[in-house]
Amino acid sequence: MKTVKLIATAAMGLEAIVANEVRELGYENVQVENGKVIFETDSVGIARANLWLRTADRIKVIIGEFHAETFEELFEKTKALPWSEYITKDAEFPVIGRSVKSKLFSISDCQAIVKKAVVESLKQSYHIDWFEEQGPLHRIEVALLKDKATLTIDASGTGLHKRGYRYLHNEAPLKETLAAAMIKLTNWHPDRPFYDPFCGSGTLAIEAAMIGQNIAPGINRDFAFEQWDWYEQGWIDRALEEAEDLAKYDQPLNIVGSDNDHKMIELAKNNAIEAGFPDLIQFKQMQVKDFRTNEEYGVIVGNPPYGERMNERAYVENLYRQMGMTFKPLNTWSVYIITSYPHFEKVYGQKATKKRKLYNGNIRTDYYQYWGKRPPKLNK
């Protein structure tokens, strides 16, 4: 079993959360950089990382790293890498690229040179002159940053936010990876109530259920690495067996999602069924101002409308005002709201305990955190 170096890519602002997840999987020497987390593992770790990382975008296997200021350097050093250890002679191996602050700034040229170098390397290994590329996908990326080239193969295939349960969604869906990160940034535990007042297609509630029962988010989907000839089925089976053993399917949860649109409620219910939670999550058609509860020490996590369009501004401000009045009496509850609206605290009527910058797609947002009273410690 070989040692491999992996990159877990991350949305801006989520790198530290992804790094914590990597450490929780037992990996050490974790390096955190802008947009990525780098770590070493054995071959089984490729499967484990894809199965378990809730907040990473995708997993890439690092084939090589080197300095390159000329196309000749890029070609020769790429050609010298051990491509035949990863790519079989029937594999499909397209090349994508990006370049930041590097002398080799033409992405199309870099892609073409890397492709040619990989082909030449494989020709020498397999003693053939033509590659049909009809087999398993091995998407190569050449990433240049300040003249340092990193060559990787994408192990995930479809992005990790595609859990496999959300076939349909609303017009502005929250990515599953961001939803999981929002929950991980709260003080929620599975024994406490969880409420999403703007559930939409149910993503936050479903991600909370998966976290609450410690279900690996990738358990019900496929990955690119599963088709690689060198990747052994036993490694996949070992990671899947571990995921099943660690799941807590009997963990009771109190998770509620609401939305004022009955179509969204039906959509959320269908997605919850696809995720394997037909009865665990309660979805209600309800306006946020109508929320009432006698429960204590719960957590509210919401992704309300942002009012990005001018004609929505008055509606959104009224909604935020209603939220503030509705949640104010719940002094044992903690409230976490993401929005790009810059005057949220003023309209909501309360300054946040803490706020954190996050990106919802390309939208720069703030994650407002209002911490409620801590539950009393139980006397032993």
Tab-separated table of C-alpha atoms in Angstrom:
chain	number	residue	atom	x	y	z
A	1	MET	CA	0.000	0.000	0.000
A	2	LYS	CA	1.570	3.276	-1.115
A	3	THR	CA	1.771	6.546	0.796
A	4	VAL	CA	0.018	9.346	-1.060
A	5	LYS	CA	-0.171	13.074	-0.584
A	6	LEU	CA	-3.665	14.535	-0.909
A	7	ILE	CA	-5.207	17.945	-1.347
A	8	ALA	CA	-8.655	18.614	0.082
A	9	THR	CA	-9.866	21.740	-1.679
A	10	ALA	CA	-11.972	24.186	0.304
A	11	ALA	CA	-14.114	27.237	-0.327
A	12	MET	CA	-12.635	30.504	0.878
A	13	GLY	CA	-13.062	30.788	4.628
A	14	LEU	CA	-13.591	27.072	5.236
A	15	GLU	CA	-9.952	25.918	5.189
A	16	ALA	CA	-9.633	25.690	8.998
A	17	ILE	CA	-12.858	23.675	9.257
A	18	VAL	CA	-11.682	21.229	6.578
A	19	ALA	CA	-8.319	20.935	8.375
A	20	ASN	CA	-10.097	20.062	11.619
A	21	GLU	CA	-12.057	17.363	9.786
A	22	VAL	CA	-8.835	15.937	8.348
A	23	ARG	CA	-7.282	15.823	11.832
A	24	GLU	CA	-10.423	14.165	13.215
A	25	LEU	CA	-9.827	11.376	10.682
A	26	GLY	CA	-6.484	10.784	12.388
A	27	TYR	CA	-4.120	12.404	9.906
A	28	GLU	CA	-1.132	14.443	11.076
A	29	ASN	CA	1.235	16.976	9.484
A	30	VAL	CA	-1.757	18.826	8.077
A	31	GLN	CA	-0.860	21.930	6.065
A	32	VAL	CA	-3.433	24.687	5.575
A	33	GLU	CA	-3.125	27.017	2.594
A	34	ASN	CA	-5.512	29.316	0.766
A	35	GLY	CA	-8.268	27.175	-0.701
A	36	LYS	CA	-6.760	23.830	0.275
A	37	VAL	CA	-5.596	21.476	2.996
A	38	ILE	CA	-2.653	19.141	2.299
A	39	PHE	CA	-2.009	15.868	4.141
A	40	GLU	CA	-0.417	12.435	3.725
A	41	THR	CA	-2.167	9.091	4.068
A	42	ASP	CA	-2.078	5.518	2.890
A	43	SER	CA	-4.139	4.391	-0.095
A	44	VAL	CA	-7.216	3.648	2.047
A	45	GLY	CA	-7.151	7.316	3.027
A	46	ILE	CA	-8.249	8.322	-0.476
A	47	ALA	CA	-11.540	6.527	0.132
A	48	ARG	CA	-11.841	7.704	3.752
A	49	ALA	CA	-11.291	11.364	2.818
A	50	ASN	CA	-13.889	11.235	0.055
A	51	LEU	CA	-16.398	9.449	2.278
A	52	TRP	CA	-15.998	11.566	5.415
A	53	LEU	CA	-15.013	15.157	4.610
A	54	ARG	CA	-18.247	17.138	4.911
A	55	THR	CA	-16.896	20.610	4.155
A	56	ALA	CA	-14.241	19.957	1.458
A	57	ASP	CA	-15.040	20.480	-2.222
A	58	ARG	CA	-13.009	17.594	-3.654
A	59	ILE	CA	-9.978	15.358	-3.047
A	60	LYS	CA	-6.946	15.371	-5.354
A	61	VAL	CA	-3.932	13.060	-5.400
A	62	ILE	CA	-0.643	14.959	-5.750
A	63	ILE	CA	1.532	13.329	-8.423
A	64	GLY	CA	4.340	15.873	-8.262
A	65	GLU	CA	5.423	19.400	-7.356
A	66	PHE	CA	8.288	21.385	-8.845
A	67	HIS	CA	9.511	24.849	-9.855
A	68	ALA	CA	8.874	25.824	-13.481
A	69	GLU	CA	9.515	29.136	-15.191
A	70	THR	CA	9.720	27.893	-18.800
A	71	PHE	CA	7.589	25.594	-20.936
A	72	GLU	CA	10.623	23.321	-21.368
A	73	GLU	CA	10.923	22.955	-17.574
A	74	LEU	CA	7.221	22.247	-17.299
A	75	PHE	CA	7.405	19.593	-20.030
A	76	GLU	CA	10.517	17.759	-18.807
A	77	LYS	CA	9.592	17.743	-15.112
A	78	THR	CA	6.032	16.631	-15.853
A	79	LYS	CA	7.295	13.849	-18.132
A	80	ALA	CA	9.603	12.613	-15.351
A	81	LEU	CA	6.718	11.967	-12.945
A	82	PRO	CA	5.499	8.358	-12.441
A	83	TRP	CA	2.282	8.646	-14.456
A	84	SER	CA	2.067	4.951	-15.305
A	85	GLU	CA	1.704	4.152	-11.586
A	86	TYR	CA	-1.651	5.932	-11.680
A	87	ILE	CA	-2.879	5.984	-15.285
A	88	THR	CA	-3.494	2.807	-17.262
A	89	LYS	CA	-3.098	2.682	-21.033
A	90	ASP	CA	-6.876	2.741	-21.629
A	91	ALA	CA	-7.603	5.625	-19.203
A	92	GLU	CA	-9.138	8.957	-20.122
A	93	PHE	CA	-6.860	11.752	-18.883
A	94	PRO	CA	-7.992	15.284	-19.787
A	95	VAL	CA	-5.925	18.169	-18.419
A	96	ILE	CA	-7.281	21.322	-16.785
A	97	GLY	CA	-5.176	24.179	-15.468
A	98	ARG	CA	-4.855	27.433	-13.606
A	99	SER	CA	-2.066	29.921	-13.065
A	100	VAL	CA	-1.628	32.630	-10.433
A	101	LYS	CA	1.323	35.042	-10.253
A	102	SER	CA	3.474	32.797	-12.469
A	103	LYS	CA	5.629	33.408	-15.520
A	104	LEU	CA	3.735	30.645	-17.305
A	105	PHE	CA	0.406	32.439	-17.374
A	106	SER	CA	-1.155	30.968	-20.525
A	107	ILE	CA	-3.406	28.256	-19.121
A	108	SER	CA	-4.197	26.724	-22.513
A	109	ASP	CA	-0.502	26.398	-23.334
A	110	CYS	CA	0.270	24.875	-19.933
A	111	GLN	CA	-2.541	22.345	-20.370
A	112	ALA	CA	-1.286	21.371	-23.832
A	113	ILE	CA	2.295	20.951	-22.641
A	114	VAL	CA	1.304	18.844	-19.637
A	115	LYS	CA	-0.906	16.676	-21.824
A	116	LYS	CA	1.949	16.116	-24.270
A	117	ALA	CA	4.368	15.333	-21.424
A	118	VAL	CA	2.029	12.787	-19.855
A	119	VAL	CA	1.466	11.126	-23.246
A	120	GLU	CA	5.227	10.887	-23.834
A	121	SER	CA	5.722	9.412	-20.358
A	122	LEU	CA	3.009	6.807	-20.916
A	123	LYS	CA	4.363	5.964	-24.376
A	124	GLN	CA	7.671	5.005	-22.796
A	125	SER	CA	5.928	2.921	-20.114
A	126	TYR	CA	3.418	1.102	-22.320
A	127	HIS	CA	5.349	1.055	-25.636
A	128	ILE	CA	2.362	2.255	-27.654
A	129	ASP	CA	1.934	5.392	-29.761
A	130	TRP	CA	-1.797	6.049	-29.470
A	131	PHE	CA	-4.147	6.231	-26.483
A	132	GLU	CA	-7.861	5.721	-27.130
A	133	GLU	CA	-8.822	7.230	-23.748
A	134	GLN	CA	-12.027	5.212	-23.477
A	135	GLY	CA	-11.429	3.959	-19.928
A	136	PRO	CA	-11.785	5.354	-16.381
A	137	LEU	CA	-11.506	9.108	-15.909
A	138	HIS	CA	-8.271	10.524	-14.446
A	139	ARG	CA	-8.704	14.297	-14.582
A	140	ILE	CA	-5.244	15.896	-14.349
A	141	GLU	CA	-4.791	19.455	-13.103
A	142	VAL	CA	-1.713	21.620	-13.499
A	143	ALA	CA	-1.845	24.415	-10.921
A	144	LEU	CA	0.828	27.105	-11.058
A	145	LEU	CA	1.317	29.447	-8.100
A	146	LYS	CA	4.315	31.785	-8.026
A	147	ASP	CA	6.143	29.503	-10.505
A	148	LYS	CA	5.534	26.366	-8.438
A	149	ALA	CA	3.705	23.684	-10.421
A	150	THR	CA	1.505	21.138	-8.671
A	151	LEU	CA	0.275	18.190	-10.743
A	152	THR	CA	-2.735	16.323	-9.364
A	153	ILE	CA	-5.377	13.763	-10.341
A	154	ASP	CA	-8.932	14.367	-9.151
A	155	ALA	CA	-10.082	11.444	-6.973
A	156	SER	CA	-13.625	12.689	-6.363
A	157	GLY	CA	-15.099	13.127	-9.814
A	158	THR	CA	-18.290	15.047	-9.115
A	159	GLY	CA	-17.773	17.606	-6.327
A	160	LEU	CA	-18.156	16.343	-2.767
A	161	HIS	CA	-21.180	18.579	-2.180
A	162	LYS	CA	-23.115	16.137	-4.360
A	163	ARG	CA	-24.174	13.755	-1.605
A	164	GLY	CA	-26.729	11.995	-3.777
A	165	TYR	CA	-29.893	12.971	-1.914
A	166	ARG	CA	-30.781	16.302	-3.493
A	167	TYR	CA	-32.102	15.602	-6.987
A	168	LEU	CA	-34.266	18.718	-6.946
A	169	HIS	CA	-33.694	22.022	-5.207
A	170	ASN	CA	-34.875	25.618	-4.993
A	171	GLU	CA	-33.575	28.444	-7.167
A	172	ALA	CA	-30.813	29.490	-4.769
A	173	PRO	CA	-29.706	26.268	-3.066
A	174	LEU	CA	-27.210	26.212	-0.226
A	175	LYS	CA	-24.315	23.905	-1.076
A	176	GLU	CA	-24.216	20.875	1.168
A	177	THR	CA	-20.578	21.555	2.068
A	178	LEU	CA	-21.380	25.102	3.244
A	179	ALA	CA	-24.441	23.854	5.137
A	180	ALA	CA	-22.268	21.308	6.965
A	181	ALA	CA	-19.702	24.016	7.764
A	182	MET	CA	-22.413	26.292	9.155
A	183	ILE	CA	-23.551	23.514	11.492
A	184	LYS	CA	-19.994	22.687	12.549
A	185	LEU	CA	-19.528	26.347	13.514
A	186	THR	CA	-22.421	26.141	15.985
A	187	ASN	CA	-22.614	24.751	19.519
A	188	TRP	CA	-25.209	22.149	18.480
A	189	HIS	CA	-25.070	18.618	19.835
A	190	PRO	CA	-27.353	15.717	18.830
A	191	ASP	CA	-29.178	15.848	22.179
A	192	ARG	CA	-30.323	19.443	21.591
A	193	PRO	CA	-33.154	20.756	19.368
A	194	PHE	CA	-32.190	22.007	15.894
A	195	TYR	CA	-34.388	24.371	13.893
A	196	ASP	CA	-34.022	25.822	10.386
A	197	PRO	CA	-36.645	28.555	9.781
A	198	PHE	CA	-35.865	28.852	6.030
A	199	CYS	CA	-35.415	25.198	5.116
A	200	GLY	CA	-35.918	25.477	1.342
A	201	SER	CA	-35.011	22.053	-0.064
A	202	GLY	CA	-33.984	20.839	3.401
A	203	THR	CA	-30.195	20.923	3.108
A	204	LEU	CA	-29.359	22.276	6.577
A	205	ALA	CA	-31.754	19.903	8.338
A	206	ILE	CA	-30.496	16.877	6.369
A	207	GLU	CA	-26.840	17.760	6.958
A	208	ALA	CA	-27.604	18.161	10.677
A	209	ALA	CA	-29.178	14.692	10.713
A	210	MET	CA	-26.107	13.200	9.024
A	211	ILE	CA	-23.798	14.911	11.513
A	212	GLY	CA	-26.034	13.967	14.448
A	213	GLN	CA	-25.981	10.280	13.517
A	214	ASN	CA	-22.325	10.375	12.391
A	215	ILE	CA	-23.203	9.195	8.889
A	216	ALA	CA	-20.411	9.626	6.331
A	217	PRO	CA	-21.702	12.169	3.790
A	218	GLY	CA	-20.311	10.219	0.817
A	219	ILE	CA	-21.770	6.871	1.803
A	220	ASN	CA	-24.457	6.860	-0.928
A	221	ARG	CA	-22.508	8.119	-3.955
A	222	ASP	CA	-19.755	7.106	-6.362
A	223	PHE	CA	-16.275	8.553	-6.796
A	224	ALA	CA	-13.767	8.679	-9.652
A	225	PHE	CA	-11.111	6.708	-7.755
A	226	GLU	CA	-13.388	3.652	-7.539
A	227	GLN	CA	-12.821	3.055	-11.274
A	228	TRP	CA	-9.032	3.312	-11.169
A	229	ASP	CA	-7.355	-0.009	-12.000
A	230	TRP	CA	-4.597	0.427	-9.407
A	231	TYR	CA	-7.043	1.199	-6.604
A	232	GLU	CA	-7.948	-2.046	-4.862
A	233	GLN	CA	-11.548	-2.944	-4.023
A	234	GLY	CA	-10.367	-4.061	-0.589
A	235	TRP	CA	-9.359	-0.509	0.280
A	236	ILE	CA	-12.804	0.762	-0.661
A	237	ASP	CA	-14.491	-2.040	1.304
A	238	ARG	CA	-12.394	-1.265	4.380
A	239	ALA	CA	-13.399	2.419	4.323
A	240	LEU	CA	-17.078	1.577	3.770
A	241	GLU	CA	-17.055	-0.968	6.601
A	242	GLU	CA	-15.553	1.615	8.935
A	243	ALA	CA	-18.231	4.147	7.946
A	244	GLU	CA	-20.999	1.650	8.694
A	245	ASP	CA	-19.459	0.719	12.040
A	246	LEU	CA	-19.195	4.369	13.128
A	247	ALA	CA	-22.734	5.384	12.107
A	248	LYS	CA	-25.179	5.899	14.980
A	249	TYR	CA	-28.450	5.102	13.262
A	250	ASP	CA	-30.266	4.805	16.593
A	251	GLN	CA	-29.289	8.279	17.805
A	252	PRO	CA	-32.564	10.167	18.465
A	253	LEU	CA	-32.688	13.668	17.000
A	254	ASN	CA	-35.012	16.650	17.309
A	255	ILE	CA	-34.657	18.444	13.962
A	256	VAL	CA	-37.314	20.742	12.499
A	257	GLY	CA	-37.289	22.721	9.252
A	258	SER	CA	-39.907	25.221	8.177
A	259	ASP	CA	-40.625	27.355	5.131
A	260	ASN	CA	-43.513	29.575	4.100
A	261	ASP	CA	-43.709	27.843	0.685
A	262	HIS	CA	-45.568	24.517	0.715
A	263	LYS	CA	-43.736	23.441	-2.460
A	264	MET	CA	-40.422	23.742	-0.616
A	265	ILE	CA	-41.758	21.634	2.252
A	266	GLU	CA	-42.697	18.839	-0.157
A	267	LEU	CA	-39.298	19.127	-1.806
A	268	ALA	CA	-37.507	18.991	1.552
A	269	LYS	CA	-39.511	15.922	2.598
A	270	ASN	CA	-38.610	14.128	-0.639
A	271	ASN	CA	-34.923	14.979	-0.224
A	272	ALA	CA	-34.996	13.735	3.381
A	273	ILE	CA	-36.438	10.425	2.170
A	274	GLU	CA	-33.657	10.157	-0.434
A	275	ALA	CA	-31.114	10.812	2.328
A	276	GLY	CA	-32.547	7.985	4.418
A	277	PHE	CA	-34.464	10.109	6.929
A	278	PRO	CA	-38.143	9.521	6.069
A	279	ASP	CA	-39.359	10.072	9.643
A	280	LEU	CA	-36.432	11.612	11.517
A	281	ILE	CA	-36.821	15.256	10.381
A	282	GLN	CA	-40.025	17.233	10.817
A	283	PHE	CA	-40.858	19.779	8.102
A	284	LYS	CA	-43.607	22.370	8.575
A	285	GLN	CA	-45.102	25.094	6.416
A	286	MET	CA	-44.782	28.126	8.656
A	287	GLN	CA	-43.642	31.735	8.686
A	288	VAL	CA	-40.704	32.518	10.951
A	289	LYS	CA	-42.790	34.952	13.039
A	290	ASP	CA	-45.046	32.048	14.063
A	291	PHE	CA	-42.265	29.964	15.604
A	292	ARG	CA	-42.907	29.136	19.268
A	293	THR	CA	-41.318	26.548	21.537
A	294	ASN	CA	-41.176	25.500	25.175
A	295	GLU	CA	-37.919	23.644	24.613
A	296	GLU	CA	-34.619	25.035	25.837
A	297	TYR	CA	-30.976	25.151	24.744
A	298	GLY	CA	-31.772	24.616	21.088
A	299	VAL	CA	-29.945	25.895	18.040
A	300	ILE	CA	-31.417	27.881	15.144
A	301	VAL	CA	-29.457	27.896	11.873
A	302	GLY	CA	-30.879	29.833	8.941
A	303	ASN	CA	-30.138	30.946	5.398
A	304	PRO	CA	-32.825	33.604	4.807
A	305	PRO	CA	-33.280	35.681	1.647
A	306	TYR	CA	-30.491	38.258	1.310
A	307	GLY	CA	-32.324	41.053	-0.482
A	308	GLU	CA	-29.754	41.201	-3.280
A	309	ARG	CA	-32.317	42.833	-5.566
A	310	MET	CA	-33.524	46.330	-4.737
A	311	ASN	CA	-37.209	45.379	-4.967
A	312	GLU	CA	-36.667	42.748	-2.248
A	313	ARG	CA	-35.023	45.077	0.272
A	314	ALA	CA	-38.167	46.142	2.152
A	315	TYR	CA	-39.407	42.540	2.402
A	316	VAL	CA	-36.070	41.271	3.703
A	317	GLU	CA	-35.734	44.050	6.281
A	318	ASN	CA	-39.211	43.292	7.597
A	319	LEU	CA	-38.342	39.592	7.724
A	320	TYR	CA	-35.146	40.247	9.709
A	321	ARG	CA	-37.071	42.496	12.091
A	322	GLN	CA	-39.621	39.720	12.670
A	323	MET	CA	-36.788	37.242	13.274
A	324	GLY	CA	-35.278	39.464	15.940
A	325	MET	CA	-38.577	39.833	17.779
A	326	THR	CA	-39.425	36.125	17.483
A	327	PHE	CA	-36.069	34.821	18.690
A	328	LYS	CA	-35.430	37.416	21.425
A	329	PRO	CA	-37.452	35.588	24.135
A	330	LEU	CA	-35.520	32.352	23.466
A	331	ASN	CA	-32.617	33.303	25.726
A	332	THR	CA	-31.345	29.718	26.097
A	333	TRP	CA	-31.274	29.185	22.326
A	334	SER	CA	-28.336	30.036	20.080
A	335	VAL	CA	-29.060	31.623	16.700
A	336	TYR	CA	-26.839	31.451	13.599
A	337	ILE	CA	-27.834	33.383	10.464
A	338	ILE	CA	-25.960	33.772	7.162
A	339	THR	CA	-26.689	36.765	4.923
A	340	SER	CA	-24.975	39.246	2.642
A	341	TYR	CA	-27.206	42.098	3.903
A	342	PRO	CA	-24.717	44.568	5.472
A	343	HIS	CA	-27.048	46.057	8.110
A	344	PHE	CA	-28.410	42.788	9.472
A	345	GLU	CA	-27.577	43.454	13.144
A	346	LYS	CA	-29.278	46.833	13.088
A	347	VAL	CA	-32.497	45.507	11.536
A	348	TYR	CA	-32.445	42.303	13.611
A	349	GLY	CA	-32.162	44.465	16.708
A	350	GLN	CA	-29.152	42.888	18.355
A	351	LYS	CA	-25.380	42.848	17.903
A	352	ALA	CA	-23.994	39.383	17.216
A	353	THR	CA	-21.828	37.618	19.778
A	354	LYS	CA	-19.500	36.830	16.907
A	355	LYS	CA	-19.555	36.969	13.127
A	356	ARG	CA	-17.494	35.204	10.519
A	357	LYS	CA	-16.954	35.912	6.821
A	358	LEU	CA	-18.097	33.094	4.544
A	359	TYR	CA	-18.793	32.771	0.833
A	360	ASN	CA	-22.075	31.349	-0.413
A	361	GLY	CA	-20.974	30.611	-3.960
A	362	ASN	CA	-19.628	33.953	-5.200
A	363	ILE	CA	-21.613	35.962	-2.668
A	364	ARG	CA	-19.617	37.363	0.231
A	365	THR	CA	-21.669	36.862	3.393
A	366	ASP	CA	-21.394	37.195	7.152
A	367	TYR	CA	-22.347	34.395	9.514
A	368	TYR	CA	-23.959	36.069	12.533
A	369	GLN	CA	-23.712	34.062	15.747
A	370	TYR	CA	-25.872	34.761	18.789
A	371	TRP	CA	-24.921	32.528	21.685
A	372	GLY	CA	-27.606	31.572	24.177
A	373	LYS	CA	-27.151	30.550	27.790
A	374	ARG	CA	-25.180	27.375	28.374
A	375	PRO	CA	-27.116	24.406	29.689
A	376	PRO	CA	-26.450	23.673	33.386
A	377	LYS	CA	-23.816	21.071	34.124
A	378	LEU	CA	-25.214	17.839	35.458
A	379	ASN	CA	-24.054	16.872	38.914
A	380	LYS	CA	-22.269	13.563	38.893
